[in-house]
Short mmCIF file of C-alpha atoms and ligand atoms in Angstrom, two decimals:
data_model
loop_
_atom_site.label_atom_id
_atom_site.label_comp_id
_atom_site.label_asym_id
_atom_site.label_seq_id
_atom_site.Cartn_x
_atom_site.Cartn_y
_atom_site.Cartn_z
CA UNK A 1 0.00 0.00 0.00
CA UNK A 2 1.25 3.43 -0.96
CA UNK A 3 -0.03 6.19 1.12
CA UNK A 4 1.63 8.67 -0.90
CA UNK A 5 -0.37 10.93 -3.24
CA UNK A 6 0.83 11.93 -6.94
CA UNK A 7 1.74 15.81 -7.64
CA UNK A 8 -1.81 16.02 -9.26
CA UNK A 9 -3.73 14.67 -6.17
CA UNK A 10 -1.86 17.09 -3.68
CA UNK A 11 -3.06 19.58 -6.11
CA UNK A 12 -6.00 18.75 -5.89
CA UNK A 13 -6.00 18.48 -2.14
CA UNK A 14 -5.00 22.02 -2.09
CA UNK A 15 -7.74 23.25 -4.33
CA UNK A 16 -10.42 21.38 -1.90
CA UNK A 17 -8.52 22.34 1.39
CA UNK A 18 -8.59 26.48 -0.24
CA UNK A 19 -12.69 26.38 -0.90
CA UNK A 20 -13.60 24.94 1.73
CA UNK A 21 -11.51 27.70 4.26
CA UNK A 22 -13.00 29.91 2.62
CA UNK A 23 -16.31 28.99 2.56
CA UNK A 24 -16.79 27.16 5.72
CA UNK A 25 -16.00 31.08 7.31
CA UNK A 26 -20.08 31.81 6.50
CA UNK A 27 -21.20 28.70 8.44
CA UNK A 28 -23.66 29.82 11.16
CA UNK A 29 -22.41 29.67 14.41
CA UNK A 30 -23.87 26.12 14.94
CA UNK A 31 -23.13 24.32 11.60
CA UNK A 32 -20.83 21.35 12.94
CA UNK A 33 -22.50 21.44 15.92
CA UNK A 34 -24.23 18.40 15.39
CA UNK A 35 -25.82 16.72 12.30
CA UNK A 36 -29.30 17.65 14.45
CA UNK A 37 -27.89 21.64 14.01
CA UNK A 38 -26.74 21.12 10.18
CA UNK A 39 -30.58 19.93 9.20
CA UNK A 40 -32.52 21.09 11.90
CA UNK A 41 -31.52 24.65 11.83
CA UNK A 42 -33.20 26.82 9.50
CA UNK A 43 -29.98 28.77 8.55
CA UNK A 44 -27.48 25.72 8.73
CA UNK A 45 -29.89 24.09 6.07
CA UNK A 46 -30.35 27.00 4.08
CA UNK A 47 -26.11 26.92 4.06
CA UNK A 48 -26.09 23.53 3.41
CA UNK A 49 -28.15 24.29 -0.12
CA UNK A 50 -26.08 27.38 -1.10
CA UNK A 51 -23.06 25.52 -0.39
CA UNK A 52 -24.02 22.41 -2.62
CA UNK A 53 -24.91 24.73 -5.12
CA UNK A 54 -20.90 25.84 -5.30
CA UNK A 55 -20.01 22.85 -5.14
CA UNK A 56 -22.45 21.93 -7.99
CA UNK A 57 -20.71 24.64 -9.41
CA UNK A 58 -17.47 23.60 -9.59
CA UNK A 59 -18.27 19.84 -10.66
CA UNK A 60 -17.35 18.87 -7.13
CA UNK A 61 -20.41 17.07 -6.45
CA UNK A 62 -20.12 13.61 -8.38
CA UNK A 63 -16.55 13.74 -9.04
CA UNK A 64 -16.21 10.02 -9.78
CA UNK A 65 -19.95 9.91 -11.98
CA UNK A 66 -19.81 9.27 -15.66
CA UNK A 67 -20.01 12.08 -17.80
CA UNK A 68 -23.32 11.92 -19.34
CA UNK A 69 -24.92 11.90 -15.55
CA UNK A 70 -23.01 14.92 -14.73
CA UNK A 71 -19.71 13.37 -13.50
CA UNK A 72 -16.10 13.50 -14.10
CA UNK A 73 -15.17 9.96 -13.94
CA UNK A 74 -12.89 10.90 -11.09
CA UNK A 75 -10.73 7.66 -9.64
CA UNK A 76 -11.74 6.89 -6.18
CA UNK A 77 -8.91 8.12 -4.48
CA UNK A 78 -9.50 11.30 -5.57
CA UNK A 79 -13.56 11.31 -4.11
CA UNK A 80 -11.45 10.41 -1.07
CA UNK A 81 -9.41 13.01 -0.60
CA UNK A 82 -12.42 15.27 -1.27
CA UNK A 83 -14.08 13.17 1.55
CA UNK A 84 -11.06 13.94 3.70
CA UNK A 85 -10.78 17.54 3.21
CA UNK A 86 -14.33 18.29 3.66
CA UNK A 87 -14.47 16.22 6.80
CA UNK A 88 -11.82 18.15 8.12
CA UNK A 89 -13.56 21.42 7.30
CA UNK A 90 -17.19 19.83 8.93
CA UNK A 91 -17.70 21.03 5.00
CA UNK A 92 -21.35 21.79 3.83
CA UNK A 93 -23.00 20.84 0.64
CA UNK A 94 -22.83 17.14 0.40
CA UNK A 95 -26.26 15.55 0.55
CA UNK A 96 -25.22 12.33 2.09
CA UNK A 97 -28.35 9.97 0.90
CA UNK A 98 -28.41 11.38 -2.53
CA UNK A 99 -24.68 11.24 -3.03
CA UNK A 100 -23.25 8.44 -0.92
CA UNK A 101 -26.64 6.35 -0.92
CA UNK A 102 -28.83 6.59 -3.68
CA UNK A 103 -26.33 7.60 -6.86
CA UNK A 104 -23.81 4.49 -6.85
CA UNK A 105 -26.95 2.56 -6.53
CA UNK A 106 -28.41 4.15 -9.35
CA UNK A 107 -25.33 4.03 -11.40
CA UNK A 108 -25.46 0.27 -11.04
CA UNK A 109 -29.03 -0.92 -10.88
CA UNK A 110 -31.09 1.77 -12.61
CA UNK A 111 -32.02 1.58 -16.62
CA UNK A 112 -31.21 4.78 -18.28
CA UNK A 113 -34.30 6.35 -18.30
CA UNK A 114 -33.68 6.29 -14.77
CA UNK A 115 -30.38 7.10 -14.64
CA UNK A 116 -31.08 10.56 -16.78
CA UNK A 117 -33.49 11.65 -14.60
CA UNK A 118 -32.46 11.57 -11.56
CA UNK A 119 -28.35 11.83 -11.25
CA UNK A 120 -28.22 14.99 -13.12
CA UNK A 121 -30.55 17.11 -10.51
CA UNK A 122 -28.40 15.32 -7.53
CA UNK A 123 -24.73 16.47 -9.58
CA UNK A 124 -26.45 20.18 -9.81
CA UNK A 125 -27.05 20.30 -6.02
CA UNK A 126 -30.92 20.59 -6.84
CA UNK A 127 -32.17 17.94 -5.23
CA UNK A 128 -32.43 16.16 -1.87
CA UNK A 129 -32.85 13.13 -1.04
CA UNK A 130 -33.63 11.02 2.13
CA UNK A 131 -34.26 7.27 3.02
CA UNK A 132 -37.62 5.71 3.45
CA UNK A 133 -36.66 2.34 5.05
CA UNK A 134 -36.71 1.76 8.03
CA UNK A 135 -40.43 1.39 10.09
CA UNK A 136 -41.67 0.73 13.53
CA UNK A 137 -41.39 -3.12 12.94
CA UNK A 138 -38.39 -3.50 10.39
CA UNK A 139 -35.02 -1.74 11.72
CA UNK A 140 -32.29 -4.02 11.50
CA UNK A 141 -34.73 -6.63 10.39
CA UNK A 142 -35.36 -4.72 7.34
CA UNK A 143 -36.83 -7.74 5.19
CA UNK A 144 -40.15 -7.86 7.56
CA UNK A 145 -41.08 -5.04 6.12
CA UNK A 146 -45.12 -4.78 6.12
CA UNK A 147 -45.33 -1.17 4.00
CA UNK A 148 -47.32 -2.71 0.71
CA UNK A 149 -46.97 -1.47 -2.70
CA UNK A 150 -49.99 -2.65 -4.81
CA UNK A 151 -49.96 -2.35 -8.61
CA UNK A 152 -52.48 -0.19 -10.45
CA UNK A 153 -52.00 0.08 -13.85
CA UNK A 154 -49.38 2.72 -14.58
CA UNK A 155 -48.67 3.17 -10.59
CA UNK A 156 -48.33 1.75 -7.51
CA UNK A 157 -50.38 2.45 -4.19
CA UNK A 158 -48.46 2.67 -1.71
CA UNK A 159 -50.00 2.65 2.35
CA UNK A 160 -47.90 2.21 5.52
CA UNK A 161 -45.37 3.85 7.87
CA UNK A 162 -41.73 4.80 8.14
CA UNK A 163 -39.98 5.82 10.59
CA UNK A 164 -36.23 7.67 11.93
CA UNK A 165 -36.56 9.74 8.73
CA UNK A 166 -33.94 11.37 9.02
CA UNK A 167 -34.08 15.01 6.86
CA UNK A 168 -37.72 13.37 5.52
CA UNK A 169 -39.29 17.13 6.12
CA UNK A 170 -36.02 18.56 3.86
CA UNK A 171 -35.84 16.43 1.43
CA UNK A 172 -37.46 16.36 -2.40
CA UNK A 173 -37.10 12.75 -3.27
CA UNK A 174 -37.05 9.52 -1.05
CA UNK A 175 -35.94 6.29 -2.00
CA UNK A 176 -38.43 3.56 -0.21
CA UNK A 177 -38.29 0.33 0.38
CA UNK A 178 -42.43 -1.50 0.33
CA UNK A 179 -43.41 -5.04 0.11
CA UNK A 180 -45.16 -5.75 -3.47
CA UNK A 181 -45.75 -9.51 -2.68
CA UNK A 182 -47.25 -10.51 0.72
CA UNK A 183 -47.29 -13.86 -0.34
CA UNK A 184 -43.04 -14.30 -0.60
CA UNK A 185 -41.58 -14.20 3.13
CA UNK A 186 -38.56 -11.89 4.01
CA UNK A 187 -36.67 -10.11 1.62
CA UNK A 188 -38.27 -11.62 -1.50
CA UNK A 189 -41.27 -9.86 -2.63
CA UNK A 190 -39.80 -6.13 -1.91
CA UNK A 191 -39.40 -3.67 -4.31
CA UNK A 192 -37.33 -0.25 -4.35
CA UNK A 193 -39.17 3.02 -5.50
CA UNK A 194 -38.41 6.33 -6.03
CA UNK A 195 -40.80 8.98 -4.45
CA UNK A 196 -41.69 12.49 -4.98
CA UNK A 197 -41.99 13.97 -1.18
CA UNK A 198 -44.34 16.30 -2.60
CA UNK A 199 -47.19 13.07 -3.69
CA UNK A 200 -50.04 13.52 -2.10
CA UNK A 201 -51.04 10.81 0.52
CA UNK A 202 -47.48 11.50 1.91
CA UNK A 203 -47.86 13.24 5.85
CA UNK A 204 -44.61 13.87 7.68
CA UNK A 205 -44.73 14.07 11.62
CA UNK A 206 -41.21 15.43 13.04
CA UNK A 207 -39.67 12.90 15.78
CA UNK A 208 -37.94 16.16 18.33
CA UNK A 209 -34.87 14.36 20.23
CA UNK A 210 -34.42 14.99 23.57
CA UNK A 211 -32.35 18.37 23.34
CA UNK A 212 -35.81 19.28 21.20
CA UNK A 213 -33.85 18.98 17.99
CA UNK A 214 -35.72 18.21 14.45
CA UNK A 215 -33.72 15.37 12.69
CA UNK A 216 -36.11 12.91 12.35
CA UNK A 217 -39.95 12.00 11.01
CA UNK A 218 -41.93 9.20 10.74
CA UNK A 219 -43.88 9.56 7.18
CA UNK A 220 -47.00 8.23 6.88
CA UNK A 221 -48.52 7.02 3.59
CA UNK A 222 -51.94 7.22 2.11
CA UNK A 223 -53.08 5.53 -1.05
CA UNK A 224 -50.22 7.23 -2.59
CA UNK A 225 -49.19 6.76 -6.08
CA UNK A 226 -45.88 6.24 -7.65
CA UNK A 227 -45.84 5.60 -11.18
CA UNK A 228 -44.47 2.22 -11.90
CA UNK A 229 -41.26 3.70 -14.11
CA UNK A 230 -40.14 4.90 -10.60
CA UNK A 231 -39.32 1.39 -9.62
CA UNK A 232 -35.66 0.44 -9.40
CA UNK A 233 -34.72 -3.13 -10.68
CA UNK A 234 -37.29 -5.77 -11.08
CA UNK A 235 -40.47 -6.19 -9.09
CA UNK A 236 -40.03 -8.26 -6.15
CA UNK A 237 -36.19 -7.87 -6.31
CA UNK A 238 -36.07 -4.56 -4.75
CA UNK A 239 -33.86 -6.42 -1.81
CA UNK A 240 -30.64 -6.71 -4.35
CA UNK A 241 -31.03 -2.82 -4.74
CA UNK A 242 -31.22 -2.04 -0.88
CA UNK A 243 -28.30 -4.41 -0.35
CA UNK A 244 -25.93 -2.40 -2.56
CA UNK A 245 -27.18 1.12 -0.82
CA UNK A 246 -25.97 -0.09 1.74
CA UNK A 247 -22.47 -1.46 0.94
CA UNK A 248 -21.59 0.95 -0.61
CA UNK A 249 -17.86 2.63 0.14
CA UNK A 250 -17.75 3.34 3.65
CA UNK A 251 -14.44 4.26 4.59
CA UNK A 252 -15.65 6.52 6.69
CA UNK A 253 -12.49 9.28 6.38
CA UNK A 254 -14.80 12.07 6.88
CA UNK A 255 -15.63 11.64 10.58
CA UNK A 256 -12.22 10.70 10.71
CA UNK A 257 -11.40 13.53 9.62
CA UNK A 258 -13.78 15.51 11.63
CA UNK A 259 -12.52 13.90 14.87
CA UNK A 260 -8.98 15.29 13.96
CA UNK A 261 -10.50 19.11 13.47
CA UNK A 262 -12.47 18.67 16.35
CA UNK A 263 -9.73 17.16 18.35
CA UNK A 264 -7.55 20.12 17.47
CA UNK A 265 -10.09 22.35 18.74
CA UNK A 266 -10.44 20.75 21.87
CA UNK A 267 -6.79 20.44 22.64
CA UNK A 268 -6.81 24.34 21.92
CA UNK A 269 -9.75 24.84 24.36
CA UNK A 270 -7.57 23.07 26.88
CA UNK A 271 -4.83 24.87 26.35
CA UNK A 272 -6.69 28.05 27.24
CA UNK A 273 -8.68 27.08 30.14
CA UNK A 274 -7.68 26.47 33.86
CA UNK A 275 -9.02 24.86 36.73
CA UNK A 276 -7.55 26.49 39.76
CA UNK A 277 -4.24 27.03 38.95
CA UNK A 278 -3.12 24.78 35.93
CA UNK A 279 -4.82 25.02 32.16
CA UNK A 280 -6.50 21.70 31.59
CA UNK A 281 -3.91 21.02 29.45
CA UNK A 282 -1.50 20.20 31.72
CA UNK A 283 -3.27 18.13 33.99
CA UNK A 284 -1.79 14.60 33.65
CA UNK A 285 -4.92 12.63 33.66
CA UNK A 286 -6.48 14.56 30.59
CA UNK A 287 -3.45 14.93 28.36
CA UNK A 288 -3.41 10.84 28.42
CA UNK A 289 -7.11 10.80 27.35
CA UNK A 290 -6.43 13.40 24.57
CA UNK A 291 -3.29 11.28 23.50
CA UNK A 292 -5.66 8.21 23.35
CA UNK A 293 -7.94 9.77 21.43
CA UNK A 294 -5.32 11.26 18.99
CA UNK A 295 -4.01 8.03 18.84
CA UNK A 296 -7.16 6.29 17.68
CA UNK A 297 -7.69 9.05 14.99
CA UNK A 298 -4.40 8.10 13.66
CA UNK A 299 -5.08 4.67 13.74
CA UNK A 300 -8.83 4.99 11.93
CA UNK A 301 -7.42 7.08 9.33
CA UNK A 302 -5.09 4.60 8.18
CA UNK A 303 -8.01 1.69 8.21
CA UNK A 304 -9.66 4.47 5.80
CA UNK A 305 -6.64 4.63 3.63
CA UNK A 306 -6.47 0.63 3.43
CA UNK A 307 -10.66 0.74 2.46
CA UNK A 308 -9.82 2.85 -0.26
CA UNK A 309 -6.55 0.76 -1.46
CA UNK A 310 -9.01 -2.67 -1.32
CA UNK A 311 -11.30 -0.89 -3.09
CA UNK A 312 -9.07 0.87 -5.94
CA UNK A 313 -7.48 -2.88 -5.90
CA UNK A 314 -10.39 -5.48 -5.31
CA UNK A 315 -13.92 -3.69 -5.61
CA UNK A 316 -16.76 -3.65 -3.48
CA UNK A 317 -17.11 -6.98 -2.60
CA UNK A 318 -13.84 -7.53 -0.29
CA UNK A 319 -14.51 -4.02 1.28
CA UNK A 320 -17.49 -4.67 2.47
CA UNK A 321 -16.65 -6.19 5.67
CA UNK A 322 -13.29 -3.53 6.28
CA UNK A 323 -15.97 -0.69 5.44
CA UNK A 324 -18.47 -2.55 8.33
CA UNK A 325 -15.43 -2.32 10.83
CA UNK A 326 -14.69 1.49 9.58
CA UNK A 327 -18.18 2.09 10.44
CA UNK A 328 -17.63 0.62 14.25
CA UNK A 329 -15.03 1.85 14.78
CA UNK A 330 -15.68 5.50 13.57
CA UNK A 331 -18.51 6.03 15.12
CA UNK A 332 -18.11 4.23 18.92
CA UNK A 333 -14.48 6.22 18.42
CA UNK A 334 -17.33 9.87 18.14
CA UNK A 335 -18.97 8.40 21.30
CA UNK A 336 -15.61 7.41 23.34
CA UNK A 337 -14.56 10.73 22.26
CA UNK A 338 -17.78 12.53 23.44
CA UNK A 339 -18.08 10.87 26.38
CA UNK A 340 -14.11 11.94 27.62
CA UNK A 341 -14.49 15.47 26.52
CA UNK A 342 -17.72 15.53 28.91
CA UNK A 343 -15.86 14.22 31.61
CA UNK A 344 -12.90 16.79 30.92
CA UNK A 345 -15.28 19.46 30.78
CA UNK A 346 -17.05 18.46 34.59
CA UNK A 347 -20.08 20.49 35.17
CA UNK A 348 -19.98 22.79 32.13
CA UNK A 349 -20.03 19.99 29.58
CA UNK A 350 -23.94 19.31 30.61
CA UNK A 351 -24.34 23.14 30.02
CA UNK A 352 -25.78 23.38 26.22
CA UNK A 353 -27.28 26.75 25.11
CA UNK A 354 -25.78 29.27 27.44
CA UNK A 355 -23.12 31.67 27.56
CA UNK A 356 -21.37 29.42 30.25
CA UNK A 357 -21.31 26.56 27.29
CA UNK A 358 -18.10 25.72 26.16
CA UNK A 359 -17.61 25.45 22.50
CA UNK A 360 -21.30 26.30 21.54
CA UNK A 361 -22.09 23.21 23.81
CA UNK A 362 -21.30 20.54 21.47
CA UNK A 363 -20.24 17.79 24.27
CA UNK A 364 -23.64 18.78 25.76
CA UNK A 365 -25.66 17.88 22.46
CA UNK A 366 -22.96 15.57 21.24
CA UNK A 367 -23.31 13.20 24.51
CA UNK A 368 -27.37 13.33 24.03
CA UNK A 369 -26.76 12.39 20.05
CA UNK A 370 -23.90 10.69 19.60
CA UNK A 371 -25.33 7.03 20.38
CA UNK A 372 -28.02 7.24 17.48
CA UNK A 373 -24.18 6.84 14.95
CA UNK A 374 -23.71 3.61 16.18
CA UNK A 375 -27.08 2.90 15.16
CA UNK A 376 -28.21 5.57 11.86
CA UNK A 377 -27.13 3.32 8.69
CA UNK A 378 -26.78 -0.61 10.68
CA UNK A 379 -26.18 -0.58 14.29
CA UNK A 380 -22.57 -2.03 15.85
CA UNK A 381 -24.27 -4.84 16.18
CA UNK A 382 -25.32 -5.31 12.61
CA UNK A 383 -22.02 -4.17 11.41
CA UNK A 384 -20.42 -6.93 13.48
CA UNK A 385 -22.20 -9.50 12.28
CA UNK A 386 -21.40 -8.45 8.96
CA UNK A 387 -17.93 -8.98 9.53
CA UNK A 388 -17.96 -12.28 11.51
CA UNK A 389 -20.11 -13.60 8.15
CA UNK A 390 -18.15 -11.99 5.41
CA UNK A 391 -14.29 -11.31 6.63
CA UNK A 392 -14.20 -13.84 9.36
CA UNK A 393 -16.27 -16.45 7.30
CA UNK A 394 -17.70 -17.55 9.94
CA UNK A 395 -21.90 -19.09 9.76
CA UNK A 396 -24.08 -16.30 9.94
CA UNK A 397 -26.23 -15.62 12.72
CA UNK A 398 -29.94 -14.85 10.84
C1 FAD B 401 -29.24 8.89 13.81
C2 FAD B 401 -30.12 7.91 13.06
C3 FAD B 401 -30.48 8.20 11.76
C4 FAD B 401 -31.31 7.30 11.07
N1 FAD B 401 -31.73 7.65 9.81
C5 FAD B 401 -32.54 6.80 9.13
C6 FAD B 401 -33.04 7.17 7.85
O1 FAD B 401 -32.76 8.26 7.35
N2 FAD B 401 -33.85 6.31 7.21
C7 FAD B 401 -34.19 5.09 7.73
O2 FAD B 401 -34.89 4.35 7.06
N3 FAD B 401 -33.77 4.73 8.97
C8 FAD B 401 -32.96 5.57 9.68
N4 FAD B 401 -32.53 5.24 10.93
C9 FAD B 401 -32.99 3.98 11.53
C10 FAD B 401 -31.88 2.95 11.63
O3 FAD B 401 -31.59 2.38 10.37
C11 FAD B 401 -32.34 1.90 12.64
O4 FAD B 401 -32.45 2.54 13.91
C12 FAD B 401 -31.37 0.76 12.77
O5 FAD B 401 -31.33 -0.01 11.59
C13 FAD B 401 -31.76 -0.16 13.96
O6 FAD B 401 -33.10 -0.54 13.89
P1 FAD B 401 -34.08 -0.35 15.15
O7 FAD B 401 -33.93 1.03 15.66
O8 FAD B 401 -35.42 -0.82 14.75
O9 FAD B 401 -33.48 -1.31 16.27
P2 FAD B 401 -33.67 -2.88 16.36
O10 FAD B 401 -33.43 -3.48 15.01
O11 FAD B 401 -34.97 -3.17 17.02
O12 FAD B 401 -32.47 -3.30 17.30
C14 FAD B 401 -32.53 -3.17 18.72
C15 FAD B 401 -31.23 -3.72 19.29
O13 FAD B 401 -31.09 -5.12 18.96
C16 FAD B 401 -29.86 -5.35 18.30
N5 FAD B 401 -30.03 -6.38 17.27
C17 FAD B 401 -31.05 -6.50 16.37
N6 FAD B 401 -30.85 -7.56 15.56
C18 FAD B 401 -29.68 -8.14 15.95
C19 FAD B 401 -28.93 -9.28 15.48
N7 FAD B 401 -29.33 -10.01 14.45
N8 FAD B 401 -27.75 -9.56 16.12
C20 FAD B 401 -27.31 -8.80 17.17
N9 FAD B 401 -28.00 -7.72 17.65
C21 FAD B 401 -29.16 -7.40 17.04
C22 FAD B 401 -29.53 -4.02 17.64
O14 FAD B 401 -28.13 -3.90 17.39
C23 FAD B 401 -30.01 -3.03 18.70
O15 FAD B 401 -29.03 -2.85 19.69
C24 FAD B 401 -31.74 6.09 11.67
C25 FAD B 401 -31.35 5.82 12.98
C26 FAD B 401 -30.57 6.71 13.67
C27 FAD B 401 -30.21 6.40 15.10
#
């Protein structure tokens, strides 16, 4: 593995690392906050848009896309340093689920008509997206799914629930997951749809966390119609679609990334604030913590680097189960993390909006949010059985 990057790539780094210094100065205050901040927040969201727009702008967006959707046909270690930059920069613009989710998915299991329609809008920054897939009775079970899909001529009607929404009250477009055969058990007899948010039939009920944030929604659905062109793959086979969603590169370098920045930013917190005498930085006990945590950083980033290399080298397929270990260990690393800086901070890390908050009270929010990573997108759980089945070949466990 080489971890070195050719003239043109540090270029290129430079060129990120520049726009995104620039622009990240116009962030509102509580953009990188929290993910709650960047998509609850009226002005972090409308940021967010402007941003993506720039990016858009600048044919950041889909780097790696073919051409005729709006791409470059970027390699993937440049879409990684992109990822890396902007994670260091808690960069706006990116919409995660139409980006990282729905487009490779698209790129590999939509027809063309498809394809035409939708990655265009997503390259221009025009569109958002979120995911319909998860409901009240089908989390990491996702194949007892009980959201039907019935056929009616040119459409489908769908009825049911989803739920953990995240973004469902931002975005345009939603990629679902319903059930178009009762009759097959499990994951045969789904099928995966594209949906206007806008359909009527469609209500959206916000889900506030506990520090009265709006991330989430369960969406409700009422004889709605989607017209049958807006299915992805074959009927029924709607599972093989979800399935690549989902493994889909996760090297996770841009919380990486963002641990480093926010790490830094800690450390210079420290370095400025005493208790009693001493700054916190010199007290013994919390210079070790900070060194474990640097250390840890270190070590995830180059787990991200050897994703990338399987990937460039092997394809999807054997980084599956290294991206399902990025994913543990990147986001229990945000808790651990969370969790110390809390415990550094004493009594003011449980103060949140106040002028006695340090940092814009991000340990405060971050220790009430944080868990929901190890869950959003597979839970630890999940992810390890994923990689006892498919590195560790052992049986699986469902
Ligand atoms: C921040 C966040 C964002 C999210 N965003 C979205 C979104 O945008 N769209 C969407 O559709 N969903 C979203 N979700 C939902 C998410 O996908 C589910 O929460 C997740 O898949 C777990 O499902 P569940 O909550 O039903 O828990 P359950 O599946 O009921 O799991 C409960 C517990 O049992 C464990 N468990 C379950 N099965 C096994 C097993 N086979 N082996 C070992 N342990 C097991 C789990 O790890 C967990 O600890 C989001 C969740 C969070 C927290």
């Amino acid at each position: 593995m080489d971890f070195r990057y050719t003239p043109e790539e540090k270029a290129l780094e430079k060129e990120f690392d520049a726009f995104f210094r620039e622009e990240m100065k116009n962030a509102p205050p509580e953009w990188g906050t929290s993910l709650e901040a960047m998509i609850g927040v009226d002005e972090c969201w409308e940021f967010h848009k402007a941003t993506a727009k720039k990016l858009a702008a600048k044919g950041w967006l889909a780097r790696p896309w073919p051409r005729e959707y709006g791409g470059e046909e970027a390699s993937l270690i440049e879409q990684f340093i992109f990822n890396d930059v902007m994670g260091y920069h808690k960069g706006a613009g990116v919409d995660h689920w139409g980006i990282a989710l729905l487009a490779p998915t698209l790129l590999v299991g939509a027809n063309e008509e498809q394809k035409m329609e939708h990655l265009p809008p997503i390259a221009r920054g025009e569109i958002w997206w979120t995911q319909l897939w998860s409901e009240p009775g089908a989390g990491s079970d996702l194949a007892s799914h009980t959201t039907r899909a019935v056929r009616d001529g040119d459409d489908y009607i769908i009825n049911g629930q989803k739920v953990w929404t995240t973004g469902g009250h931002r975005a345009d477009w939603g990629f679902l997951l319903a059930r178009t055969d009762p009759e097959q058990r499990r994951s045969r007899g789904l099928s995966f749809f594209l949906l206007d948010m806008k359909s009527p039939g469609i209500t959206i009920k916000p889900i506030l966390h506990m520090e009265k944030s709006h991330l989430f929604n369960e969406v409700f659905f009422d004889d709605v119609r989607v017209p049958v062109r807006n299915r992805v793959g074959e009927e029924n086979e709607g599972w093989v679609a979800s399935q690549m969603t989902a493994n889909f590169e996760r090297s996770m370098i841009e919380l990486f990334s963002f641990l480093r920045r926010e790490l830094e930013e800690f450390i210079e917190y420290c370095r400025e604030t005493k208790r009693g005498d001493t700054s916190l930085a010199s007290n013994a006990l919390v210079r070790h913590r900070l060194a474990q945590i640097a250390i840890d950083i270190e070590a995830g980033r180059a787990f991200s680097y050897s994703i990338v290399w399987s990937q460039i080298k092997g394809g999807l397929i054997m980084a599956a189960p290294l991206a399902a270990a990025a994913k543990v260990l990147a986001t229990e690393l945000v808790q651990r993390f969370t969790y110390i800086g809390c415990d550094i901070l004493g009594q003011y890390g449980q103060v949140g909006e106040s002028g006695w908050a340090p940092l814009m009270g991000r340990f405060e929010k971050g220790y009430q949010t944080c868990p929901g990573l190890c869950m959003a997108g597979g839970t630890s759980e999940i992810m390890r059985n994923l990689i006892c089945s498919l590195g560790l070949g052992l049986p699986r466990s469902w």
